[in-house]
Coordinates of C-alpha atoms and ligand atoms in Angstrom, one line a residue:
Chain A
X1 CA 92.7 -30.4 24.4
X2 CA 91.8 -27.1 25.9
X3 CA 94.1 -25.1 28.1
X4 CA 93.5 -24.6 31.8
X5 CA 92.0 -21.2 32.6
X6 CA 94.8 -20.4 34.9
X7 CA 98.2 -22.1 35.3
X8 CA 101.3 -21.6 37.4
X9 CA 104.6 -23.0 36.2
X10 CA 107.5 -23.3 38.7
X11 CA 106.6 -20.2 40.5
X12 CA 108.8 -18.9 43.3
X13 CA 108.1 -16.0 45.6
X14 CA 110.4 -14.5 48.2
X15 CA 110.1 -11.4 50.2
X16 CA 113.7 -10.2 50.4
X17 CA 115.6 -13.0 52.0
X18 CA 112.5 -14.9 53.1
X19 CA 111.4 -17.6 50.6
X20 CA 107.7 -18.1 50.9
X21 CA 106.8 -20.2 47.8
X22 CA 109.0 -22.8 46.2
X23 CA 108.6 -24.0 42.7
X24 CA 104.8 -24.2 42.6
X25 CA 103.1 -25.6 39.6
X26 CA 99.3 -25.7 39.6
X27 CA 96.5 -25.4 37.2
X28 CA 92.8 -25.0 37.3
X29 CA 90.2 -25.7 34.6
X30 CA 86.9 -24.1 33.9
X31 CA 84.2 -25.7 36.1
X32 CA 86.7 -27.1 38.5
X33 CA 87.2 -26.5 42.2
X34 CA 90.7 -26.7 43.5
X35 CA 91.1 -26.8 47.3
X36 CA 94.3 -25.3 48.6
X37 CA 95.1 -26.9 51.9
X38 CA 97.9 -26.2 54.4
X39 CA 98.8 -25.1 57.8
X40 CA 99.0 -21.5 59.0
X41 CA 101.9 -19.8 57.4
X42 CA 102.2 -22.4 54.6
X43 CA 102.0 -19.7 52.0
X44 CA 98.4 -20.2 50.8
X45 CA 97.5 -16.5 51.0
X46 CA 100.8 -15.6 49.4
X47 CA 100.0 -17.9 46.6
X48 CA 96.6 -16.5 45.9
X49 CA 97.9 -12.9 46.2
X50 CA 100.3 -13.8 43.5
X51 CA 97.5 -15.0 41.4
X52 CA 95.4 -11.9 42.1
X53 CA 98.2 -9.5 41.1
X54 CA 99.0 -8.3 44.6
X55 CA 102.5 -9.8 44.5
X56 CA 104.6 -10.5 41.5
X57 CA 106.3 -13.9 41.4
X58 CA 110.0 -13.7 41.9
X59 CA 110.4 -16.3 39.2
X60 CA 108.3 -18.7 37.2
X61 CA 105.5 -18.3 34.8
X62 CA 101.8 -17.6 35.0
X63 CA 99.5 -18.4 32.1
X64 CA 95.9 -17.7 31.3
X65 CA 94.3 -19.9 28.6
X66 CA 97.8 -21.0 27.7
X67 CA 99.2 -17.5 27.1
X68 CA 101.7 -16.0 29.6
X69 CA 100.3 -13.1 31.7
X70 CA 101.8 -10.8 34.2
X71 CA 99.8 -8.5 36.5
X72 CA 101.2 -5.2 37.8
X73 CA 98.2 -4.4 40.0
X74 CA 95.2 -6.3 41.4
X75 CA 93.1 -4.3 38.9
X76 CA 94.9 -6.1 36.0
X77 CA 94.0 -9.5 37.3
X78 CA 90.4 -8.4 37.9
X79 CA 90.2 -7.1 34.4
X80 CA 91.2 -10.5 33.2
X81 CA 88.4 -12.1 35.2
X82 CA 90.3 -13.2 38.3
X83 CA 88.2 -12.2 41.3
X84 CA 89.5 -12.7 44.8
X85 CA 87.2 -12.6 47.8
X86 CA 88.9 -12.3 51.1
X87 CA 87.1 -13.1 54.3
X88 CA 84.5 -10.3 54.7
X89 CA 86.3 -8.5 52.0
X90 CA 84.6 -6.8 49.1
X91 CA 81.7 -5.6 51.1
X92 CA 81.3 -2.5 53.2
X93 CA 79.5 -2.9 56.5
X94 CA 77.9 0.6 56.6
X95 CA 76.8 0.7 53.0
X96 CA 73.5 -0.7 51.7
X97 CA 73.5 -4.0 49.8
X98 CA 72.7 -2.2 46.5
X99 CA 75.4 0.4 46.9
X100 CA 78.1 -2.0 48.1
X101 CA 77.4 -4.4 45.2
X102 CA 78.1 -1.8 42.6
X103 CA 81.1 0.0 44.1
X104 CA 83.3 1.1 41.2
X105 CA 80.7 0.2 38.5
X106 CA 77.7 2.2 39.6
X107 CA 74.7 2.2 37.3
X108 CA 73.6 5.7 36.5
X109 CA 70.6 7.4 35.0
X110 CA 70.3 10.9 33.6
X111 CA 72.5 12.9 31.3
X112 CA 75.9 14.7 31.3
X113 CA 76.8 16.2 34.6
X114 CA 73.5 15.1 36.1
X115 CA 74.1 11.4 35.9
X116 CA 72.9 10.1 39.1
X117 CA 73.3 6.8 40.9
X118 CA 70.4 4.6 40.0
X119 CA 69.5 3.2 43.4
X120 CA 66.5 1.2 42.2
X121 CA 68.4 -0.7 39.5
X122 CA 71.3 -1.3 41.8
X123 CA 69.2 -2.7 44.5
X124 CA 67.1 -4.9 42.2
X125 CA 70.2 -6.4 40.4
X126 CA 72.1 -7.0 43.7
X127 CA 69.2 -8.7 45.4
X128 CA 68.5 -10.8 42.3
X129 CA 72.1 -11.8 42.0
X130 CA 72.3 -13.2 45.6
X131 CA 68.9 -14.8 45.5
X132 CA 70.0 -16.8 42.4
X133 CA 72.4 -18.5 44.8
X134 CA 69.7 -19.5 47.1
X135 CA 70.2 -16.8 49.7
X136 CA 66.6 -15.8 49.7
X137 CA 66.7 -14.0 53.1
X138 CA 68.3 -11.1 51.3
X139 CA 65.3 -9.3 49.8
X140 CA 65.8 -5.6 50.4
X141 CA 68.7 -3.8 48.7
X142 CA 68.5 -0.9 51.1
X143 CA 69.6 -3.0 54.1
X144 CA 73.1 -2.3 55.4
X145 CA 75.7 -5.0 54.8
X146 CA 76.8 -4.9 58.5
X147 CA 73.4 -6.3 59.4
X148 CA 73.9 -9.4 57.4
X149 CA 75.4 -12.6 58.8
X150 CA 78.9 -13.6 58.0
X151 CA 77.7 -16.3 55.6
X152 CA 75.4 -13.9 53.8
X153 CA 78.1 -11.3 53.5
X154 CA 80.5 -13.9 52.1
X155 CA 77.8 -15.1 49.6
X156 CA 77.1 -11.6 48.6
X157 CA 80.8 -10.9 47.9
X158 CA 81.0 -14.1 45.8
X159 CA 77.8 -13.3 44.0
X160 CA 79.2 -9.8 43.2
X161 CA 82.4 -11.3 41.8
X162 CA 80.5 -13.7 39.5
X163 CA 78.0 -11.1 38.4
X164 CA 80.8 -9.0 37.0
X165 CA 82.1 -11.9 34.9
X166 CA 84.7 -13.6 37.0
X167 CA 86.2 -16.6 35.2
X168 CA 88.5 -17.5 38.1
X169 CA 87.2 -17.2 41.6
X170 CA 89.7 -17.2 44.4
X171 CA 88.3 -17.6 47.9
X172 CA 90.6 -17.2 50.9
X173 CA 89.1 -19.1 53.8
X174 CA 85.5 -18.1 53.0
X175 CA 84.1 -20.5 55.6
X176 CA 86.4 -19.6 58.5
X177 CA 84.6 -18.4 61.6
X178 CA 81.2 -19.4 60.1
X179 CA 78.7 -21.7 61.7
X180 CA 77.7 -25.0 60.1
X181 CA 74.6 -23.5 58.4
X182 CA 76.4 -20.4 57.3
X183 CA 79.2 -22.4 55.9
X184 CA 76.9 -24.6 53.9
X185 CA 75.4 -21.4 52.4
X186 CA 78.8 -20.5 51.1
X187 CA 79.6 -24.0 49.9
X188 CA 76.3 -24.0 48.0
X189 CA 77.3 -20.7 46.3
X190 CA 80.7 -22.3 45.4
X191 CA 78.9 -25.3 43.8
X192 CA 76.7 -23.0 41.8
X193 CA 79.8 -21.1 40.6
X194 CA 81.3 -24.3 39.5
X195 CA 78.2 -25.3 37.7
X196 CA 78.4 -22.0 35.7
X197 CA 81.8 -23.0 34.5
X198 CA 83.9 -20.8 36.7
X199 CA 87.3 -22.1 37.9
X200 CA 87.4 -21.9 41.7
X201 CA 90.4 -21.9 44.0
X202 CA 89.2 -22.5 47.5
X203 CA 91.3 -22.1 50.6
X204 CA 90.2 -23.8 53.8
X205 CA 91.5 -25.3 57.0
X206 CA 88.5 -27.6 57.2
X207 CA 88.8 -30.9 55.5
X208 CA 85.1 -31.4 55.6
X209 CA 84.5 -28.2 53.6
X210 CA 87.2 -29.2 51.2
X211 CA 85.8 -32.7 50.6
X212 CA 82.3 -31.2 50.1
X213 CA 83.2 -29.1 47.0
X214 CA 86.7 -30.0 45.8
X215 CA 87.5 -31.7 42.6
X216 CA 91.2 -31.5 43.1
X217 CA 93.4 -30.9 46.1
X218 CA 96.7 -29.3 46.6
X219 CA 98.5 -29.4 49.9
X220 CA 101.1 -26.7 50.7
X221 CA 103.7 -27.4 53.3
X222 CA 106.1 -24.6 54.1
X223 CA 105.7 -23.0 50.7
X224 CA 106.1 -26.2 48.6
X225 CA 103.5 -28.3 46.9
X226 CA 103.6 -31.4 49.1
X227 CA 100.8 -33.3 47.5
X228 CA 98.3 -32.8 44.6
X229 CA 95.6 -35.3 43.9
X230 CA 92.1 -35.6 42.5
X231 CA 88.9 -36.2 44.4
X232 CA 88.6 -39.8 45.6
X233 CA 92.3 -40.6 45.3
X234 CA 92.8 -40.1 49.1
X235 CA 90.6 -40.7 52.0
X236 CA 89.5 -38.1 54.5
X237 CA 91.9 -39.4 57.1
X238 CA 94.8 -39.4 54.6
X239 CA 94.1 -35.8 53.8
X240 CA 93.9 -34.8 57.5
X241 CA 97.2 -36.7 58.1
X242 CA 98.9 -35.0 55.3
X243 CA 98.0 -31.6 56.6
X244 CA 99.0 -32.4 60.2
X245 CA 101.9 -34.7 59.3
X246 CA 103.5 -32.0 57.2
X247 CA 103.4 -29.7 60.1
X248 CA 105.1 -32.2 62.4
X249 CA 107.9 -32.7 60.0
X250 CA 108.3 -29.1 59.2
X251 CA 108.6 -28.2 62.8
X252 CA 112.3 -28.7 63.2
X253 CA 113.0 -26.8 59.9
X254 CA 110.7 -24.0 61.0
X255 CA 112.9 -23.4 64.1
X256 CA 116.0 -23.2 62.0
X257 CA 114.3 -20.9 59.5
X258 CA 112.9 -18.7 62.1
X259 CA 116.4 -18.2 63.6
X260 CA 117.7 -17.4 60.1
X261 CA 114.9 -14.9 59.5
X262 CA 115.5 -13.1 62.7
X263 CA 119.2 -12.8 62.1
X264 CA 118.8 -11.3 58.6
Chain B
X1 CA 62.3 6.7 50.2
X2 CA 59.1 6.0 48.5
X3 CA 56.9 5.9 51.5
X4 CA 57.3 8.0 54.6
X5 CA 58.2 6.1 57.7
X6 CA 59.5 7.5 61.0
X7 CA 61.7 4.5 61.5
X8 CA 63.4 5.0 58.1
X9 CA 64.1 8.6 59.0
X10 CA 65.7 7.6 62.3
X11 CA 68.0 5.2 60.5
X12 CA 69.5 8.0 58.4
X13 CA 72.9 9.3 59.4
X14 CA 71.6 12.8 60.1
X15 CA 68.8 11.7 62.5
X16 CA 70.8 12.4 65.6
X17 CA 71.9 15.9 64.4
X18 CA 68.4 16.9 63.4
X19 CA 67.1 15.9 66.9
X20 CA 70.0 17.7 68.5
X21 CA 69.2 20.9 66.6
X22 CA 65.5 20.7 67.7
X23 CA 66.5 19.9 71.3
X24 CA 68.9 22.8 71.5
X25 CA 66.5 25.3 70.0
X26 CA 63.8 24.1 72.3
X27 CA 66.0 24.4 75.3
X28 CA 66.8 28.0 74.5
X29 CA 63.2 28.9 73.8
X30 CA 61.9 27.2 77.0
X31 CA 64.7 28.1 79.5
X32 CA 66.5 30.9 77.9
X33 CA 63.5 33.1 77.1
X34 CA 64.4 33.4 73.4
X35 CA 61.8 34.5 71.0
X36 CA 62.0 32.0 68.2
X37 CA 61.1 34.6 65.5
X38 CA 63.8 37.0 66.5
X39 CA 66.3 34.2 66.8
X40 CA 65.7 32.5 63.5
X41 CA 66.3 35.6 61.5
X42 CA 69.4 36.7 63.4
X43 CA 72.5 37.2 61.3
X44 CA 75.1 36.5 64.0
X45 CA 74.7 32.7 64.1
X46 CA 74.0 32.4 60.4
X47 CA 77.3 34.2 59.6
X48 CA 79.1 32.0 62.2
X49 CA 77.5 28.9 60.7
X50 CA 78.4 29.7 57.2
X51 CA 82.1 30.3 57.8
X52 CA 82.3 27.2 59.9
X53 CA 80.1 25.2 57.6
X54 CA 82.3 25.8 54.5
X55 CA 85.2 24.2 56.4
X56 CA 83.2 21.6 58.2
X57 CA 81.8 20.1 54.9
X58 CA 85.1 18.9 53.4
X59 CA 86.4 18.0 56.9
X60 CA 83.4 15.8 57.3
X61 CA 83.9 14.2 53.9
X62 CA 87.5 13.5 54.8
X63 CA 86.3 11.9 58.0
X64 CA 83.9 9.7 56.0
X65 CA 86.9 8.7 53.9
X66 CA 88.7 7.8 57.1
X67 CA 91.1 10.8 57.3
X68 CA 91.4 13.9 59.4
X69 CA 92.6 17.4 58.5
X70 CA 93.4 19.8 61.3
X71 CA 95.7 22.0 59.2
X72 CA 92.6 24.0 58.4
X73 CA 93.3 25.9 61.6
X74 CA 96.4 27.5 59.9
X75 CA 94.9 27.7 56.4
X76 CA 92.2 30.2 57.4
X77 CA 94.7 32.9 58.5
X78 CA 97.0 31.8 55.7
X79 CA 94.2 32.4 53.2
X80 CA 93.4 35.8 54.5
X81 CA 97.0 36.9 55.0
X82 CA 98.1 35.9 51.5
X83 CA 95.5 37.9 49.8
X84 CA 96.1 40.9 52.1
X85 CA 99.9 40.8 51.5
X86 CA 99.6 40.3 47.7
X87 CA 96.8 42.7 46.9
X88 CA 96.9 44.9 50.0
X89 CA 100.5 45.4 50.8
X90 CA 102.0 44.9 47.4
X91 CA 99.0 46.3 45.6
X92 CA 98.7 43.6 43.0
X93 CA 95.3 43.1 41.3
X94 CA 92.8 41.4 43.5
X95 CA 92.6 38.4 41.1
X96 CA 96.2 37.7 41.7
X97 CA 95.6 37.8 45.5
X98 CA 92.6 35.4 45.1
X99 CA 94.7 33.1 43.0
X100 CA 97.6 33.1 45.5
X101 CA 95.2 32.6 48.4
X102 CA 93.4 29.7 46.9
X103 CA 96.5 28.4 45.3
X104 CA 98.2 28.1 48.7
X105 CA 95.2 26.0 49.8
X106 CA 95.7 23.7 46.8
X107 CA 99.5 23.4 47.5
X108 CA 99.0 22.6 51.2
X109 CA 96.2 20.2 50.4
X110 CA 98.5 18.4 47.9
X111 CA 101.2 18.2 50.5
X112 CA 98.8 16.8 53.1
X113 CA 97.3 14.4 50.6
X114 CA 100.6 13.0 49.1
X115 CA 102.1 12.6 52.6
X116 CA 99.1 10.7 53.6
X117 CA 99.1 8.3 50.7
X118 CA 102.8 7.9 50.5
X119 CA 103.5 7.3 54.2
X120 CA 101.7 5.2 56.7
X121 CA 101.7 8.1 59.1
X122 CA 98.1 8.9 60.3
X123 CA 96.7 12.0 58.6
X124 CA 96.1 13.5 62.1
X125 CA 99.8 13.7 62.6
X126 CA 100.6 14.8 59.1
X127 CA 98.2 17.7 59.2
X128 CA 99.3 18.5 62.8
X129 CA 102.7 19.0 61.3
X130 CA 101.5 21.2 58.4
X131 CA 99.3 23.1 60.8
X132 CA 102.2 24.1 62.9
X133 CA 104.5 24.6 59.9
X134 CA 102.0 26.9 58.2
X135 CA 101.4 28.9 61.3
X136 CA 105.1 29.6 61.5
X137 CA 105.4 30.3 57.8
X138 CA 102.5 32.7 57.8
X139 CA 103.8 34.6 60.8
X140 CA 107.4 34.8 59.7
X141 CA 106.5 35.6 56.1
X142 CA 104.2 38.5 57.1
X143 CA 106.6 40.0 59.5
X144 CA 109.5 39.6 57.1
X145 CA 107.5 41.0 54.1
X146 CA 105.4 43.7 55.8
X147 CA 106.9 44.1 59.2
X148 CA 103.5 43.6 60.7
X149 CA 101.2 40.8 61.9
X150 CA 98.2 42.6 60.5
X151 CA 97.7 43.8 57.0
X152 CA 95.1 46.1 55.4
X153 CA 93.3 45.2 52.2
X154 CA 91.0 47.4 50.1
X155 CA 89.2 45.1 47.6
X156 CA 87.5 46.5 44.5
X157 CA 83.7 46.6 44.6
X158 CA 83.1 43.6 42.4
X159 CA 85.3 41.4 44.7
X160 CA 83.5 42.7 47.7
X161 CA 80.1 42.0 46.1
X162 CA 81.1 38.4 45.4
X163 CA 83.1 37.5 48.4
X164 CA 82.7 40.0 51.2
X165 CA 79.6 42.1 51.4
X166 CA 76.8 42.3 54.0
X167 CA 73.4 41.5 52.5
X168 CA 70.6 43.4 54.2
X169 CA 73.2 45.2 56.3
X170 CA 74.2 42.2 58.4
X171 CA 74.2 38.9 56.5
X172 CA 77.5 37.9 55.1
X173 CA 77.5 36.9 51.4
X174 CA 79.4 33.8 52.4
X175 CA 76.1 32.4 53.6
X176 CA 75.1 32.0 49.9
X177 CA 78.3 30.3 49.1
X178 CA 77.7 27.9 51.9
X179 CA 74.2 27.1 50.7
X180 CA 75.5 26.5 47.2
X181 CA 78.2 24.3 48.5
X182 CA 75.8 22.3 50.7
X183 CA 73.7 21.7 47.5
X184 CA 76.7 20.8 45.4
X185 CA 78.2 18.4 47.9
X186 CA 74.9 16.8 48.7
X187 CA 74.3 16.1 45.0
X188 CA 77.8 14.7 44.4
X189 CA 78.0 12.7 47.6
X190 CA 74.5 11.2 47.7
X191 CA 73.4 11.1 44.1
X192 CA 76.4 10.3 42.0
X193 CA 78.9 7.4 41.8
X194 CA 81.6 9.5 43.4
X195 CA 79.7 9.4 46.7
X196 CA 79.6 5.7 46.5
X197 CA 83.4 5.6 46.1
X198 CA 83.8 7.8 49.1
X199 CA 81.7 5.6 51.4
X200 CA 83.4 2.5 50.1
X201 CA 86.9 3.8 50.7
X202 CA 86.0 4.9 54.2
X203 CA 84.4 1.6 54.9
X204 CA 87.3 -0.6 53.7
X205 CA 90.1 1.0 51.7
X206 CA 91.7 -2.3 50.5
X207 CA 88.4 -3.6 49.2
X208 CA 87.6 -0.3 47.6
X209 CA 90.9 -0.3 45.8
X210 CA 90.4 -3.9 44.7
X211 CA 87.1 -2.8 43.2
X212 CA 89.0 -0.4 41.0
X213 CA 88.5 2.8 42.9
X214 CA 91.3 5.3 42.8
X215 CA 91.5 5.7 46.6
X216 CA 94.8 7.6 46.5
X217 CA 93.5 10.1 44.0
X218 CA 90.3 10.6 46.0
X219 CA 92.3 11.1 49.2
X220 CA 94.5 13.8 47.6
X221 CA 91.5 15.6 46.1
X222 CA 89.7 15.6 49.5
X223 CA 92.7 17.2 51.2
X224 CA 93.0 19.8 48.5
X225 CA 89.3 20.5 49.0
X226 CA 89.6 21.0 52.7
X227 CA 92.7 23.2 52.7
X228 CA 91.3 25.3 49.8
X229 CA 87.9 25.7 51.5
X230 CA 89.8 26.9 54.6
X231 CA 91.8 29.4 52.6
X232 CA 88.6 30.5 50.9
X233 CA 87.0 31.3 54.2
X234 CA 90.0 33.2 55.2
X235 CA 90.1 35.1 51.9
X236 CA 86.4 36.1 52.2
X237 CA 87.0 37.3 55.7
X238 CA 89.9 39.5 54.6
X239 CA 87.9 41.0 51.8
X240 CA 84.9 41.6 54.1
X241 CA 86.8 43.2 57.0
X242 CA 89.4 45.0 54.9
X243 CA 92.2 43.5 56.8
X244 CA 93.9 40.2 57.8
X245 CA 95.6 39.0 60.9
X246 CA 98.0 36.1 61.4
X247 CA 96.2 34.8 64.4
X248 CA 92.8 33.1 64.6
X249 CA 91.5 30.0 63.0
X250 CA 92.5 27.6 65.7
X251 CA 89.0 27.4 67.0
X252 CA 87.8 26.2 63.6
X253 CA 89.6 22.8 64.2
X254 CA 87.6 22.0 67.3
X255 CA 84.4 23.6 66.0
X256 CA 84.5 21.8 62.7
X257 CA 85.2 18.4 64.2
X258 CA 82.4 18.8 66.8
X259 CA 80.0 19.9 64.0
X260 CA 80.9 16.9 61.9
X261 CA 80.6 14.4 64.7
X262 CA 77.4 15.8 66.0
X263 CA 76.3 15.7 62.4
X264 CA 76.4 11.9 62.5
X265 CA 79.7 11.2 60.7
X266 CA 81.4 8.2 62.1
X267 CA 84.8 9.1 63.5
X268 CA 86.3 5.9 62.0
X269 CA 84.9 6.6 58.5
X270 CA 82.4 5.0 56.2
X271 CA 79.3 6.6 57.4
X272 CA 77.7 10.1 57.4
X273 CA 75.9 12.5 55.3
X274 CA 76.1 16.1 53.9
X275 CA 72.8 17.0 55.4
X276 CA 74.0 15.6 58.8
X277 CA 77.1 17.9 58.6
X278 CA 74.7 20.8 57.8
X279 CA 72.6 20.0 60.9
X280 CA 75.7 19.5 63.0
X281 CA 77.0 22.9 62.0
X282 CA 73.7 24.6 62.6
X283 CA 73.4 23.0 66.0
X284 CA 76.9 24.1 66.9
X285 CA 76.2 27.7 65.7
X286 CA 73.0 27.9 67.6
X287 CA 74.6 26.9 70.9
X288 CA 77.7 29.0 70.3
X289 CA 75.9 32.2 69.2
X290 CA 72.4 31.6 70.4
X291 CA 73.5 31.8 74.0
X292 CA 73.7 35.6 73.6
X293 CA 70.0 35.7 72.9
X294 CA 69.2 34.1 76.2
X295 CA 69.5 35.2 79.7
X296 CA 71.8 32.3 80.3
X297 CA 75.3 33.2 81.2
X298 CA 77.6 32.9 78.2
X299 CA 80.1 30.7 80.1
X300 CA 77.6 27.9 80.1
X301 CA 77.8 27.4 76.3
X302 CA 80.9 25.2 76.5
X303 CA 79.1 23.0 79.0
X304 CA 76.1 22.8 76.7
X305 CA 78.3 21.9 73.7
X306 CA 80.0 19.2 75.7
X307 CA 76.8 17.6 76.9
X308 CA 75.3 18.0 73.4
X309 CA 78.3 16.3 71.8
X310 CA 78.1 13.4 74.1
X311 CA 74.3 13.0 73.6
X312 CA 74.6 13.4 69.9
X313 CA 77.3 10.7 69.6
X314 CA 75.3 8.4 71.8
X315 CA 72.2 9.0 69.7
X316 CA 74.1 8.5 66.5
X317 CA 75.5 5.3 67.8
X318 CA 72.1 3.9 68.7
X319 CA 70.5 5.0 65.4
X320 CA 73.4 3.4 63.5
X321 CA 72.8 0.2 65.3
X322 CA 69.1 0.4 64.5
X323 CA 70.1 0.9 60.9
X324 CA 72.4 -2.1 61.0
X325 CA 69.9 -4.5 62.7
X326 CA 67.1 -3.3 60.5
X327 CA 65.5 -5.9 58.3
X328 CA 62.2 -5.3 56.7
X329 CA 59.2 -7.2 57.9
X330 CA 57.9 -9.8 55.6
X331 CA 55.6 -7.9 53.3
X332 CA 52.4 -9.0 51.6
Ligands
LIG1 N1 104.9 -9.3 52.7 C1 105.5 -10.3 53.3 N2 106.8 -10.1 53.7 C2 107.5 -11.1 54.3 N3 107.0 -12.3 54.6 C3 105.7 -12.5 54.3 C4 104.9 -11.6 53.6 N4 103.7 -12.1 53.4 C5 103.8 -13.3 53.9 N5 105.0 -13.6 54.5 C6 105.4 -14.8 55.1 O1 105.0 -15.9 54.3 C7 104.6 -17.0 55.0 C8 103.3 -17.5 54.4 O2 102.3 -16.6 54.7 P1 100.8 -16.8 54.2 O3 100.0 -15.6 54.7 O4 100.8 -17.0 52.7 O5 100.3 -18.1 54.9 P2 98.9 -18.9 54.9 O6 99.2 -20.2 54.3 O7 97.9 -18.0 54.2 O8 98.5 -19.0 56.4 P3 97.1 -18.9 57.1 O9 96.5 -20.2 57.0 O10 97.5 -18.6 58.5 O11 96.3 -17.8 56.5 C9 104.5 -16.6 56.4 O12 105.6 -17.1 57.2 C10 104.6 -15.1 56.4 O13 105.2 -14.6 57.5
LIG2 MG1 96.1 -17.0 54.8

């Protein structure tokens, strides 16, 4: 039995007096897509920031391939192959596709102090990497990122993460604010990543998008894991209800908590 | 660019600045009765451009990185006063004076840089504070130490030859320094990975940091570069003119920012070019100094600069939008 690529055991996270995550246990295997669902403020972003090394868990354990890990900086997580793509993150609107793709890992040519940025190689590799995901409209590495559509930018960011050897891909609402066609681009890229054996954690508010790619679903309500189930175990309506029902129940508590938060 | 195309040229960050330069020069020739030949070779505007340009370059790079440094206004007199006090008033070797002058730039740059990365205060405010503080410090220190607001300096011949001589009787040696710096910056910013990091951090600092770029270190370095460049200009001035004053330098803030913005650098960061900053500086110098060559009244130059600034920014905006919406036609 192989270990999950990434696993959380009883993780809590609080910011000072505010508890955001309660006792989260979660794991993701290679080639599996986990959809993280939950209402606004449920703690989804906080959870993935903890995975990505932005926050340290207040308590609990994090394991990679069965061995405990702890990240001091996002760079540490990235070095271990955990790539996080925030919406429109990871790309730079006024840079060219080729330059943006290689930020921080620029290919160079030449010797010694005259090592220069190898624009040709950068452009060719970047264009090839996105085209492999079926985004064939991107064919010139000299184009500026800002001129791409939201879906193309998102796909480019994901392609970039995978190109540099990501084993775990964390996507925070990659399809938010995208049209149907653009969103399907991104979903196709996610499927391709899964096919390559990458473990994917996918956050979305849209049940349709989750159902399309998810193998496993985890619903967060007010920082706690309210439900966790595999594909096919629950119907589309049940999932929707779970997301909405959780909110209705949590409403009263939220008022109390808000009051407590403003006092402290 | 492998093949020449007018459209590709226009989409570059320096396009607006290049056109501004041509427009201003044409305006002077057509309406000001300037003889182009006389004008091109004139030392006055070249000297002006070189002094301004050495400061405008790092200010522009900081702007690309998303920061602003206005403390340069105090660092120019600080650079010239410190060498004059150390090597002129106290008679220390010129090398000591040079070290103190440039060292002061490094220290102020470090202060600006660290305050910027450690606090969330905008660098405009931080450098405004160091600007005022350095002004006060320079004035008080020079009055306290020398009892004077102006100090004489007699630099040895070698130092004059390197930092403060007039070539051909009227061209300041600093022009050569400027040319070398333009070349150096252009290489580093547009040809090496470091330039890529700069544009990335100016475009989206968090993403750049997540991509492993040491944005904090880069920021501090850039502030050190701009403060030291300013004290360098002050130092060269003191060596050239054999004296230093506590006043002056404030104009550089405004002039450098105008040059950089006319040069196509985006005020909010992430876009620009060294060649653009060069063109911006040249344009500014031509308007500012070229007016003397014309029969146009000198007082009009501010108006011209204002109009030019507006036009250049508008042009830069539309060229940038062209670059953004550009997608190549299906080939073959
Ligand atoms: N640095 C922080 N300090 C204090 N509280 C925080 C911090 N970060 C997040 N929170 C709180 O944690 C809760 C969860 O936030 P989080 O951003 O994780 O929600 P989310 O599930 O991603 O919501 P959304 O769907 O809107 O993106 C919120 O109530 C938020 O105010
Ligand atoms: Mg969120």
